Short mmCIF file of C-alpha atoms in Angstrom, two decimals:
data_model
loop_
_atom_site.label_atom_id
_atom_site.label_comp_id
_atom_site.label_asym_id
_atom_site.label_seq_id
_atom_site.Cartn_x
_atom_site.Cartn_y
_atom_site.Cartn_z
CA ALA A 1 0.00 0.00 0.00
CA THR A 2 1.18 3.47 -0.77
CA THR A 3 1.14 6.16 1.82
CA ALA A 4 -0.23 9.52 0.80
CA ARG A 5 2.00 12.41 1.55
CA PRO A 6 0.29 15.47 2.91
CA THR A 7 -0.03 18.20 0.35
CA ARG A 8 2.08 21.17 1.01
CA MET A 9 0.33 24.52 1.05
CA ARG A 10 1.96 27.25 -0.88
CA SER A 11 2.53 30.17 1.34
CA ARG A 12 2.53 33.67 0.07
CA PRO A 13 5.07 36.08 1.37
CA LEU A 14 3.78 38.37 4.07
CA ALA A 15 4.50 41.40 1.88
CA SER A 16 1.82 40.36 -0.62
CA TYR A 17 -0.82 40.22 2.11
CA VAL A 18 0.23 43.58 3.49
CA SER A 19 0.15 45.21 0.06
CA ARG A 20 -3.33 43.77 -0.60
CA ILE A 21 -4.59 45.17 2.68
CA ARG A 22 -3.03 48.56 2.04
CA ASN A 23 -4.39 48.75 -1.50
CA ASN A 24 -7.90 47.65 -0.61
CA MET A 25 -8.54 49.25 2.73
CA SER A 26 -6.70 52.49 3.21
CA VAL A 27 -7.04 55.87 1.60
CA PRO A 28 -3.91 57.00 -0.24
CA LEU A 29 -2.06 59.76 1.54
CA GLU A 30 -2.59 62.30 -1.26
CA LYS A 31 -6.37 61.74 -1.11
CA ARG A 32 -6.67 62.10 2.66
CA GLU A 33 -8.20 65.25 4.03
CA PRO A 34 -6.91 66.74 7.25
CA GLY A 35 -9.00 65.94 10.28
CA THR A 36 -10.55 68.47 12.59
CA LEU A 37 -7.81 67.88 15.14
CA ASP A 38 -5.00 68.38 12.64
CA MET A 39 -4.38 71.91 13.87
CA ASN A 40 -4.26 70.79 17.50
CA THR A 41 -1.94 67.90 16.72
CA LYS A 42 0.52 70.16 14.93
CA ALA A 43 0.33 72.78 17.70
CA ARG A 44 1.00 70.09 20.30
CA GLN A 45 4.01 68.82 18.31
CA LEU A 46 5.40 72.36 18.13
CA CYS A 47 4.86 72.91 21.85
CA THR A 48 6.44 69.64 22.96
CA TYR A 49 9.42 70.04 20.62
CA THR A 50 10.00 73.58 21.86
CA LEU A 51 9.81 72.53 25.49
CA GLN A 52 12.11 69.55 24.92
CA ILE A 53 14.90 71.46 23.24
CA THR A 54 14.77 74.57 25.42
CA VAL A 55 15.37 72.65 28.65
CA ASN A 56 18.75 71.52 27.34
CA ASP A 57 21.35 73.76 28.99
CA LYS A 58 23.84 72.84 26.29
CA ASN A 59 21.74 74.60 23.65
CA PHE A 60 19.98 77.22 25.77
CA PRO A 61 22.25 78.39 28.60
CA ALA A 62 20.80 79.55 31.91
CA GLU A 63 22.18 83.08 31.43
CA GLN A 64 19.58 83.68 28.72
CA ASP A 65 16.73 82.04 30.61
CA ALA A 66 14.45 85.09 30.32
CA PHE A 67 14.52 84.93 26.52
CA THR A 68 14.24 81.13 26.55
CA GLN A 69 11.17 81.39 28.78
CA LYS A 70 9.52 83.75 26.28
CA ILE A 71 10.07 81.15 23.55
CA ARG A 72 8.52 78.45 25.75
CA ASP A 73 5.58 80.70 26.65
CA ALA A 74 4.88 81.53 23.00
CA ALA A 75 4.83 77.85 21.98
CA LEU A 76 2.60 76.92 24.91
CA GLU A 77 0.29 79.85 24.19
CA ILE A 78 -0.11 78.76 20.56
CA HIS A 79 -1.15 75.29 21.66
CA LEU A 80 -3.58 76.59 24.29
CA LEU A 81 -5.18 79.07 21.89
CA CYS A 82 -5.70 76.36 19.26
CA TRP A 83 -7.12 74.04 21.90
CA GLU A 84 -9.51 76.69 23.20
CA ALA A 85 -10.63 77.74 19.71
CA ILE A 86 -11.43 74.22 18.54
CA ASN A 87 -13.46 73.55 21.70
CA ILE A 88 -15.78 76.52 21.20
CA LYS A 89 -19.10 75.20 19.97
CA VAL A 90 -20.60 77.65 17.53
CA ASP A 91 -24.33 77.22 17.21
CA LYS A 92 -26.37 80.38 16.69
CA SER A 93 -24.24 82.71 18.76
CA ILE A 94 -22.34 85.42 16.91
CA ASN A 95 -20.25 85.98 20.05
CA ARG A 96 -18.96 82.40 20.06
CA TYR A 97 -18.21 82.57 16.35
CA ASN A 98 -16.29 85.83 16.74
CA ARG A 99 -14.43 84.47 19.77
CA ARG A 100 -13.32 81.40 17.84
CA ILE A 101 -12.10 83.42 14.86
CA LYS A 102 -10.35 85.88 17.19
CA LEU A 103 -8.52 83.06 19.00
CA LEU A 104 -7.34 81.63 15.67
CA ASP A 105 -6.10 85.09 14.63
CA ILE A 106 -4.21 85.50 17.91
CA ALA A 107 -2.66 82.04 17.54
CA SER A 108 -1.45 82.78 14.01
CA GLY A 109 0.05 86.05 15.26
CA LYS A 110 1.87 84.15 18.01
CA CYS A 111 3.30 81.83 15.33
CA VAL A 112 4.82 84.84 13.59
CA LYS A 113 6.29 86.09 16.89
CA LEU A 114 7.72 82.66 17.70
CA ALA A 115 9.36 82.51 14.27
CA ALA A 116 10.93 85.92 14.91
CA MET A 117 12.22 84.77 18.29
CA ILE A 118 13.77 81.68 16.72
CA ASP A 119 15.41 83.93 14.16
CA ILE A 120 17.01 85.79 17.07
CA ALA A 121 17.84 82.56 18.94
CA LYS A 122 19.81 81.05 16.04
CA PRO A 123 22.84 83.37 16.29
CA LEU A 124 22.38 84.02 20.02
CA PHE A 125 22.54 80.34 21.00
CA HIS A 126 24.56 79.14 17.99
CA LEU A 127 21.79 76.76 16.96
CA SER A 128 22.40 74.45 14.02
CA SER A 129 20.72 75.26 10.73
CA LYS A 130 19.19 71.78 10.69
CA ARG A 131 17.47 72.36 14.05
CA VAL A 132 16.26 75.83 13.09
CA THR A 133 14.93 74.56 9.76
CA TYR A 134 12.98 71.75 11.46
CA TRP A 135 11.65 74.13 14.11
CA SER A 136 10.65 76.71 11.47
CA ASP A 137 8.91 74.00 9.45
CA LEU A 138 6.89 73.05 12.52
CA ILE A 139 5.85 76.68 12.99
CA THR A 140 4.93 76.99 9.31
CA ASP A 141 2.84 73.81 9.51
CA VAL A 142 0.98 75.12 12.55
CA PHE A 143 0.46 78.54 10.96
CA ASN A 144 -0.92 76.96 7.76
CA ALA A 145 -3.18 74.62 9.77
CA ILE A 146 -4.54 77.58 11.73
CA GLN A 147 -5.22 79.53 8.54
CA GLN A 148 -6.91 76.49 6.98
CA GLN A 149 -9.05 75.98 10.08
CA ARG A 150 -10.04 79.65 9.98
CA LEU A 151 -11.06 79.40 6.31
CA ASP A 152 -12.98 76.18 6.98
CA ASP A 153 -14.79 77.84 9.88
CA ILE A 154 -15.77 80.80 7.72
CA LYS A 155 -17.06 78.46 4.98
CA THR A 156 -18.88 75.91 7.12
CA LEU A 157 -20.01 77.80 10.20
CA LYS A 158 -20.90 81.11 8.57
CA PRO A 159 -21.51 83.98 10.95
CA PRO A 160 -24.89 83.40 12.60
CA GLN A 161 -26.13 86.93 11.83
CA LEU A 162 -25.55 86.43 8.07
CA GLN A 163 -27.61 83.22 7.79
#
């Protein structure tokens, strides 16, 4: 009598399964739209990065702590303003709508001030161009996200008195 050998299953490489899942289930990056928390996420990244690098005495010496504290305060203020603005529920109140738009305007102004302070900090603290470029890119991303949120609010919420 002959013994039957078990049939061997052909296994696909894991990469083929992963690519099938990615192609069938996810939205390509270029087609994704930013979420409502995109602005807050970017502001939080800017704030945490700023706080992380400014506590390093090697880069930001204690003699210039007053200026360093202003940089920290500006980054924290940007994050808090974005957080407060996104949590204002605009229903039929013109005051809430105006408050939200005003907070976004203040936050974008703080981004400009923070960029100016980093421009001063580069020669003062002898910061590397790579670090300043990354930091400036974070600020630009936050500024653009704030401006986009402001435009979206104007389009979607519409001032209650104009409806």
